[in-house]
Amino acid sequence: TIKFDDSTLSGNAAVNHFAKPSIQFDLAVDAINLDRYRPKPTDTESSAQTTSVAPPPLAVALIPVQTLRDLNIEGIFKAQSLILKGLTGEEVSVKLVTKNGVLKSEQGVKKFYNGSYVGETVVDARQNTPKIIVTEQVTNINIEPLLIDLLGESPITGVANITAALTTRGNTVPAFKSALNGTAEFSFNDGAVTGVDVGALMKQAQAILDGDFVATFIKGVGKTPFSKASGTAQINNGLINNQDLIVTTPLVNVVGVGTTNLVNEQINYQLTLQRSKSSTAEALDSKDIKNTLVPVKINGTFAEPNVSLDVKAIVMNTQKEKIEEQKEALKKKITENIDEKLKCVAGELLKGLF
């Protein structure tokens, strides 16, 4: 047993063949804050990174390939409580095997923001370009405090269930992004998303239909509460493709399709809004929009996303509906005229018979 800082470490470890070490361990710690031991950039290092001699931070190699090839490690590490990159977990376990240039890790957190996490990571460094395989699953986690601890803010709240199976190649952040492939599935319950206000967008759409283009600048609260949001994603060389987003809100149902590019951070996405059957016109201050599909464009970049109504599509859709209504009215009128003439012809034929 070893006590250091605020932690108590217990277990056993063994090292064999010092020329080419083989390490086995089975260790447990009561509580540990790994952020305390992560290196912090000094003022000198920060200023050095701004010179032309040092490579950009994103281009720095992240995997020590040769070191990984020389490692021979097998062990289990457990922590009752652990903090890493601001994230807090309880009942944490990591099983690690590294041999012949391949690292395999099975990790789990039984208590993770009111939910749980399990994952498996494989890093294959046998070739000059490392290959990485990641499978992860989070179940019933409270996403808002997690993102606040990790990023300092959270654009979404709710209870999240997410699974992902991903592969990539390379040894820098840009390489990881451009070679990222795989699938993901997600659902969020009883939450809200910041940055898109579907209630305000529906009011803007109604204003367009009423010809009140000044009212299209209506500003909402900038947030959309929802009962459920779900979808899947296909990732191909850093391009995330989602074609089945469904969001259910108290007033509006939302479907979404589009892409997000991790390489150039461009967004090309479209939402379609339709008032839900349970909502009322008064709740949205609208009378004529209940059967109208309202298209919304989301484009721009990660840093500066832009959310706006597709005004041209709205006008075209409403005009198309009017044309269809006129076609139906004309069709009905023609049918009535034909029926009337047929009646007349039938009457003359009957007179001829008698």
Short mmCIF file of C-alpha atoms in Angstrom, two decimals:
data_model
loop_
_atom_site.label_atom_id
_atom_site.label_comp_id
_atom_site.label_asym_id
_atom_site.label_seq_id
_atom_site.Cartn_x
_atom_site.Cartn_y
_atom_site.Cartn_z
CA THR A 1 0.00 0.00 0.00
CA ILE A 2 1.29 3.41 -0.99
CA LYS A 3 -0.14 6.76 0.07
CA PHE A 4 0.56 9.84 -2.07
CA ASP A 5 -1.11 13.21 -2.21
CA ASP A 6 -4.78 12.45 -1.42
CA SER A 7 -4.71 8.89 -2.76
CA THR A 8 -4.11 5.41 -1.40
CA LEU A 9 -2.80 2.86 -3.90
CA SER A 10 -2.83 -0.88 -3.21
CA GLY A 11 -2.16 -4.06 -5.16
CA ASN A 12 0.86 -5.68 -6.77
CA ALA A 13 3.14 -5.26 -9.75
CA ALA A 14 5.99 -7.25 -11.25
CA VAL A 15 8.71 -6.55 -13.79
CA ASN A 16 10.56 -9.38 -15.57
CA HIS A 17 13.39 -9.37 -18.12
CA PHE A 18 14.83 -5.93 -17.52
CA ALA A 19 16.58 -5.91 -20.89
CA LYS A 20 13.15 -6.05 -22.52
CA PRO A 21 10.76 -5.54 -19.61
CA SER A 22 7.57 -7.54 -19.19
CA ILE A 23 5.24 -5.79 -16.74
CA GLN A 24 2.22 -7.22 -14.93
CA PHE A 25 0.09 -5.30 -12.45
CA ASP A 26 -3.16 -5.42 -10.50
CA LEU A 27 -3.66 -2.07 -8.82
CA ALA A 28 -6.48 -0.21 -7.10
CA VAL A 29 -6.76 3.34 -5.80
CA ASP A 30 -9.44 4.87 -3.64
CA ALA A 31 -9.54 8.29 -5.33
CA ILE A 32 -7.25 10.04 -7.76
CA ASN A 33 -7.24 13.25 -9.76
CA LEU A 34 -5.12 12.48 -12.82
CA ASP A 35 -5.39 16.09 -14.00
CA ARG A 36 -3.04 16.96 -11.17
CA TYR A 37 -0.29 14.95 -12.88
CA ARG A 38 -0.90 16.03 -16.46
CA PRO A 39 1.80 18.35 -17.83
CA LYS A 40 0.88 22.00 -18.00
CA PRO A 41 2.38 24.22 -20.71
CA THR A 42 4.79 26.81 -19.38
CA ASP A 43 5.04 30.38 -20.63
CA THR A 44 8.26 29.44 -22.42
CA GLU A 45 6.63 26.50 -24.17
CA SER A 46 3.63 28.58 -25.14
CA SER A 47 5.80 31.27 -26.69
CA ALA A 48 7.95 28.66 -28.44
CA GLN A 49 4.90 27.22 -30.16
CA THR A 50 4.31 30.57 -31.86
CA THR A 51 7.67 30.48 -33.66
CA SER A 52 8.12 29.00 -37.11
CA VAL A 53 10.56 26.38 -35.80
CA ALA A 54 8.03 24.44 -33.68
CA PRO A 55 5.31 22.47 -35.49
CA PRO A 56 1.68 23.46 -34.97
CA PRO A 57 0.17 21.67 -31.95
CA LEU A 58 -2.32 19.74 -34.11
CA ALA A 59 0.53 18.31 -36.19
CA VAL A 60 2.44 16.88 -33.20
CA ALA A 61 2.69 13.08 -33.17
CA LEU A 62 0.38 11.70 -30.48
CA ILE A 63 1.37 8.02 -30.41
CA PRO A 64 4.95 7.02 -29.52
CA VAL A 65 5.12 4.26 -32.11
CA GLN A 66 8.53 2.80 -31.27
CA THR A 67 7.88 2.90 -27.54
CA LEU A 68 4.58 1.08 -28.04
CA ARG A 69 6.30 -1.63 -30.07
CA ASP A 70 8.76 -2.27 -27.24
CA LEU A 71 6.14 -2.50 -24.49
CA ASN A 72 4.99 -5.77 -22.98
CA ILE A 73 2.34 -4.95 -20.38
CA GLU A 74 -0.66 -6.72 -18.93
CA GLY A 75 -2.67 -5.46 -16.02
CA ILE A 76 -5.80 -4.16 -14.38
CA PHE A 77 -6.27 -0.76 -12.77
CA LYS A 78 -9.32 0.16 -10.69
CA ALA A 79 -10.35 3.39 -9.02
CA GLN A 80 -13.24 4.08 -6.67
CA SER A 81 -13.22 7.68 -7.87
CA LEU A 82 -11.27 9.20 -10.75
CA ILE A 83 -10.98 12.63 -12.40
CA LEU A 84 -9.51 12.98 -15.90
CA LYS A 85 -9.78 16.01 -18.20
CA GLY A 86 -12.31 17.47 -15.81
CA LEU A 87 -14.58 14.42 -16.03
CA THR A 88 -15.51 12.53 -12.86
CA GLY A 89 -16.30 8.83 -12.65
CA GLU A 90 -16.80 6.25 -9.92
CA GLU A 91 -16.08 2.53 -9.93
CA VAL A 92 -13.64 2.85 -12.80
CA SER A 93 -11.78 -0.12 -14.29
CA VAL A 94 -9.19 -0.40 -17.05
CA LYS A 95 -7.81 -3.67 -18.38
CA LEU A 96 -4.67 -3.11 -20.44
CA VAL A 97 -2.70 -5.47 -22.68
CA THR A 98 0.22 -4.23 -24.80
CA LYS A 99 2.34 -6.63 -26.81
CA ASN A 100 4.12 -6.71 -30.18
CA GLY A 101 3.08 -3.15 -31.03
CA VAL A 102 -0.64 -3.62 -30.32
CA LEU A 103 -2.35 -1.99 -27.34
CA LYS A 104 -5.77 -3.23 -26.23
CA SER A 105 -7.74 -1.48 -23.55
CA GLU A 106 -11.11 -2.37 -22.03
CA GLN A 107 -12.46 0.43 -19.87
CA GLY A 108 -15.63 0.91 -17.87
CA VAL A 109 -17.18 3.43 -15.51
CA LYS A 110 -20.16 2.11 -13.56
CA LYS A 111 -21.17 5.51 -12.20
CA PHE A 112 -20.74 8.21 -14.82
CA TYR A 113 -22.95 11.33 -14.62
CA ASN A 114 -25.94 9.33 -13.37
CA GLY A 115 -25.30 6.69 -16.02
CA SER A 116 -22.52 4.36 -17.12
CA TYR A 117 -19.79 3.99 -19.75
CA VAL A 118 -18.08 1.01 -21.38
CA GLY A 119 -15.52 1.05 -24.16
CA GLU A 120 -12.76 -0.80 -25.93
CA THR A 121 -9.76 0.70 -27.70
CA VAL A 122 -7.17 -0.95 -29.95
CA VAL A 123 -4.06 0.89 -31.11
CA ASP A 124 -2.08 -1.03 -33.73
CA ALA A 125 1.40 0.43 -34.15
CA ARG A 126 2.96 -2.43 -36.07
CA GLN A 127 2.98 -0.31 -39.23
CA ASN A 128 4.49 3.17 -39.59
CA THR A 129 0.99 4.65 -39.64
CA PRO A 130 -0.90 3.59 -36.50
CA LYS A 131 -4.44 2.24 -36.81
CA ILE A 132 -7.01 2.87 -34.09
CA ILE A 133 -10.29 1.05 -33.42
CA VAL A 134 -12.73 2.40 -30.85
CA THR A 135 -16.09 1.09 -29.66
CA GLU A 136 -17.91 3.02 -26.95
CA GLN A 137 -21.29 3.11 -25.26
CA VAL A 138 -22.73 5.55 -22.75
CA THR A 139 -26.03 4.71 -21.10
CA ASN A 140 -28.44 7.09 -19.39
CA ILE A 141 -25.88 9.81 -18.72
CA ASN A 142 -26.79 13.38 -17.84
CA ILE A 143 -25.11 15.13 -20.77
CA GLU A 144 -25.18 18.75 -19.52
CA PRO A 145 -22.85 18.48 -16.48
CA LEU A 146 -20.56 16.17 -18.46
CA LEU A 147 -20.08 18.71 -21.25
CA ILE A 148 -19.70 21.57 -18.78
CA ASP A 149 -16.93 19.68 -16.96
CA LEU A 150 -15.26 18.78 -20.27
CA LEU A 151 -15.78 21.94 -22.37
CA GLY A 152 -16.94 24.62 -19.95
CA GLU A 153 -20.39 24.85 -21.59
CA SER A 154 -23.15 22.60 -22.89
CA PRO A 155 -25.28 23.25 -26.01
CA ILE A 156 -27.59 20.36 -25.10
CA THR A 157 -29.26 18.93 -22.01
CA GLY A 158 -31.03 15.67 -21.37
CA VAL A 159 -30.41 11.99 -20.70
CA ALA A 160 -28.15 10.55 -23.39
CA ASN A 161 -27.64 7.08 -24.81
CA ILE A 162 -24.85 6.89 -27.40
CA THR A 163 -23.04 4.04 -29.13
CA ALA A 164 -20.16 4.39 -31.58
CA ALA A 165 -17.92 2.05 -33.56
CA LEU A 166 -15.07 4.00 -35.15
CA THR A 167 -11.77 3.43 -36.93
CA THR A 168 -9.06 5.83 -37.99
CA ARG A 169 -5.40 5.96 -39.07
CA GLY A 170 -2.56 8.40 -38.54
CA ASN A 171 -0.69 10.04 -35.71
CA THR A 172 -1.95 13.62 -35.62
CA VAL A 173 -5.32 15.24 -34.97
CA PRO A 174 -5.82 16.27 -38.66
CA ALA A 175 -4.93 12.73 -39.78
CA PHE A 176 -7.35 11.21 -37.28
CA LYS A 177 -10.16 13.44 -38.56
CA SER A 178 -9.59 12.83 -42.27
CA ALA A 179 -9.36 9.04 -41.83
CA LEU A 180 -12.27 8.67 -39.41
CA ASN A 181 -14.84 6.05 -40.44
CA GLY A 182 -17.62 4.21 -38.67
CA THR A 183 -21.14 4.45 -37.33
CA ALA A 184 -22.90 6.02 -34.38
CA GLU A 185 -26.37 5.95 -32.85
CA PHE A 186 -27.74 8.44 -30.34
CA SER A 187 -30.83 9.40 -28.40
CA PHE A 188 -31.52 12.19 -25.90
CA ASN A 189 -34.59 12.30 -23.66
CA ASP A 190 -36.25 15.18 -21.80
CA GLY A 191 -33.77 17.87 -22.71
CA ALA A 192 -33.20 21.06 -24.67
CA VAL A 193 -30.84 22.26 -27.38
CA THR A 194 -29.36 25.76 -27.43
CA GLY A 195 -28.86 27.67 -30.68
CA VAL A 196 -32.06 26.61 -32.45
CA ASP A 197 -35.49 27.95 -31.41
CA VAL A 198 -38.11 26.07 -33.43
CA GLY A 199 -40.96 28.07 -31.86
CA ALA A 200 -39.50 31.34 -33.14
CA LEU A 201 -38.79 29.77 -36.54
CA MET A 202 -42.42 28.68 -36.86
CA LYS A 203 -43.58 32.22 -36.06
CA GLN A 204 -41.18 33.57 -38.68
CA ALA A 205 -42.60 31.12 -41.20
CA GLN A 206 -46.13 32.25 -40.39
CA ALA A 207 -45.04 35.86 -40.87
CA ILE A 208 -43.76 34.98 -44.35
CA LEU A 209 -47.07 33.36 -45.25
CA ASP A 210 -48.88 36.48 -44.02
CA GLY A 211 -46.59 38.70 -46.10
CA ASP A 212 -45.14 40.34 -42.98
CA PHE A 213 -41.47 40.09 -43.83
CA VAL A 214 -40.48 42.46 -41.01
CA ALA A 215 -41.75 39.89 -38.51
CA THR A 216 -39.33 37.33 -39.90
CA PHE A 217 -36.74 38.90 -37.61
CA ILE A 218 -38.60 37.64 -34.54
CA LYS A 219 -36.09 36.56 -31.93
CA GLY A 220 -36.89 33.67 -29.64
CA VAL A 221 -35.26 32.39 -26.49
CA GLY A 222 -32.61 30.59 -28.56
CA LYS A 223 -33.48 27.20 -27.09
CA THR A 224 -35.72 24.29 -28.03
CA PRO A 225 -36.98 21.91 -25.34
CA PHE A 226 -37.70 18.37 -26.52
CA SER A 227 -39.08 15.13 -25.16
CA LYS A 228 -36.89 12.99 -27.42
CA ALA A 229 -34.20 13.40 -30.08
CA SER A 230 -32.67 10.45 -31.89
CA GLY A 231 -30.77 9.47 -35.00
CA THR A 232 -27.85 7.59 -36.53
CA ALA A 233 -24.71 8.68 -38.33
CA GLN A 234 -22.42 7.23 -40.96
CA ILE A 235 -18.87 8.59 -40.92
CA ASN A 236 -16.76 8.38 -44.07
CA ASN A 237 -13.27 9.94 -44.08
CA GLY A 238 -14.29 12.59 -41.58
CA LEU A 239 -17.67 13.39 -43.16
CA ILE A 240 -20.56 12.73 -40.78
CA ASN A 241 -23.77 11.91 -42.64
CA ASN A 242 -27.07 11.89 -40.76
CA GLN A 243 -30.31 11.18 -42.64
CA ASP A 244 -32.76 10.26 -39.87
CA LEU A 245 -32.77 12.87 -37.11
CA ILE A 246 -36.14 12.99 -35.34
CA VAL A 247 -36.88 15.52 -32.61
CA THR A 248 -40.19 15.61 -30.76
CA THR A 249 -41.06 18.85 -28.98
CA PRO A 250 -44.24 20.03 -27.24
CA LEU A 251 -45.20 22.25 -30.20
CA VAL A 252 -43.25 21.12 -33.25
CA ASN A 253 -41.98 17.86 -34.71
CA VAL A 254 -38.59 18.09 -36.38
CA VAL A 255 -36.79 15.85 -38.87
CA GLY A 256 -33.27 16.53 -40.07
CA VAL A 257 -30.85 15.44 -42.79
CA GLY A 258 -27.39 16.60 -43.76
CA THR A 259 -23.66 16.41 -43.26
CA THR A 260 -20.96 17.79 -41.02
CA ASN A 261 -17.34 17.80 -42.16
CA LEU A 262 -14.79 17.28 -39.39
CA VAL A 263 -11.89 18.14 -41.71
CA ASN A 264 -12.93 21.65 -42.80
CA GLU A 265 -15.56 22.06 -40.04
CA GLN A 266 -18.30 22.93 -42.53
CA ILE A 267 -21.99 22.28 -41.79
CA ASN A 268 -24.57 21.48 -44.46
CA TYR A 269 -27.81 20.50 -42.77
CA GLN A 270 -31.55 20.95 -43.17
CA LEU A 271 -34.38 20.68 -40.66
CA THR A 272 -38.02 20.33 -41.55
CA LEU A 273 -40.50 21.59 -38.97
CA GLN A 274 -44.19 20.74 -38.70
CA ARG A 275 -46.58 21.67 -35.96
CA SER A 276 -47.44 18.65 -33.84
CA LYS A 277 -51.01 17.41 -33.60
CA SER A 278 -51.05 18.08 -29.86
CA SER A 279 -50.11 21.76 -30.25
CA THR A 280 -52.54 24.59 -30.89
CA ALA A 281 -52.42 27.52 -33.28
CA GLU A 282 -52.63 29.91 -30.35
CA ALA A 283 -49.52 28.41 -28.77
CA LEU A 284 -47.54 29.38 -31.84
CA ASP A 285 -49.53 32.53 -32.64
CA SER A 286 -50.37 30.97 -36.01
CA LYS A 287 -53.57 29.96 -37.77
CA ASP A 288 -52.60 28.73 -41.20
CA ILE A 289 -49.34 26.91 -40.67
CA LYS A 290 -50.51 23.63 -39.16
CA ASN A 291 -50.19 21.64 -42.40
CA THR A 292 -47.13 23.45 -43.72
CA LEU A 293 -43.66 21.91 -43.76
CA VAL A 294 -41.18 24.58 -42.74
CA PRO A 295 -37.60 24.05 -44.04
CA VAL A 296 -34.70 25.44 -42.02
CA LYS A 297 -31.11 25.61 -43.24
CA ILE A 298 -28.14 25.17 -40.92
CA ASN A 299 -24.81 25.98 -42.51
CA GLY A 300 -21.57 27.80 -41.78
CA THR A 301 -18.78 26.44 -39.60
CA PHE A 302 -18.43 24.93 -36.16
CA ALA A 303 -17.23 28.29 -34.87
CA GLU A 304 -19.95 30.31 -36.63
CA PRO A 305 -23.02 28.21 -37.44
CA ASN A 306 -25.93 29.93 -39.16
CA VAL A 307 -29.58 28.92 -38.66
CA SER A 308 -32.15 30.43 -41.04
CA LEU A 309 -35.48 29.74 -42.68
CA ASP A 310 -35.39 28.58 -46.28
CA VAL A 311 -37.73 31.37 -47.42
CA LYS A 312 -37.68 30.37 -51.09
CA ALA A 313 -38.67 26.79 -50.25
CA ILE A 314 -41.48 27.98 -47.96
CA VAL A 315 -42.96 30.20 -50.68
CA MET A 316 -42.62 27.47 -53.31
CA ASN A 317 -44.26 24.89 -51.03
CA THR A 318 -47.22 27.13 -50.23
CA GLN A 319 -47.71 28.06 -53.90
CA LYS A 320 -47.53 24.41 -54.83
CA GLU A 321 -50.27 23.67 -52.31
CA LYS A 322 -52.46 26.40 -53.80
CA ILE A 323 -51.88 25.08 -57.31
CA GLU A 324 -52.83 21.59 -56.16
CA GLU A 325 -55.98 22.98 -54.54
CA GLN A 326 -56.89 24.77 -57.78
CA LYS A 327 -56.23 21.59 -59.78
CA GLU A 328 -58.51 19.60 -57.49
CA ALA A 329 -61.24 22.27 -57.77
CA LEU A 330 -60.95 22.29 -61.58
CA LYS A 331 -60.98 18.48 -61.69
CA LYS A 332 -64.12 18.43 -59.54
CA LYS A 333 -65.83 21.00 -61.75
CA ILE A 334 -65.01 19.06 -64.95
CA THR A 335 -66.27 15.86 -63.37
CA GLU A 336 -69.54 17.53 -62.41
CA ASN A 337 -70.01 18.88 -65.95
CA ILE A 338 -69.41 15.45 -67.46
CA ASP A 339 -71.85 13.85 -65.04
CA GLU A 340 -74.46 16.47 -65.92
CA LYS A 341 -74.06 15.86 -69.65
CA LEU A 342 -74.21 12.11 -69.17
CA LYS A 343 -77.46 12.53 -67.30
CA CYS A 344 -78.90 14.53 -70.19
CA VAL A 345 -77.83 11.93 -72.77
CA ALA A 346 -79.25 9.14 -70.64
CA GLY A 347 -82.55 11.02 -70.37
CA GLU A 348 -82.88 11.41 -74.17
CA LEU A 349 -82.15 7.71 -74.65
CA LEU A 350 -84.88 6.74 -72.19
CA LYS A 351 -87.40 9.01 -73.98
CA GLY A 352 -86.54 7.32 -77.28
CA LEU A 353 -87.24 3.90 -75.80
CA PHE A 354 -90.74 4.85 -74.61
#
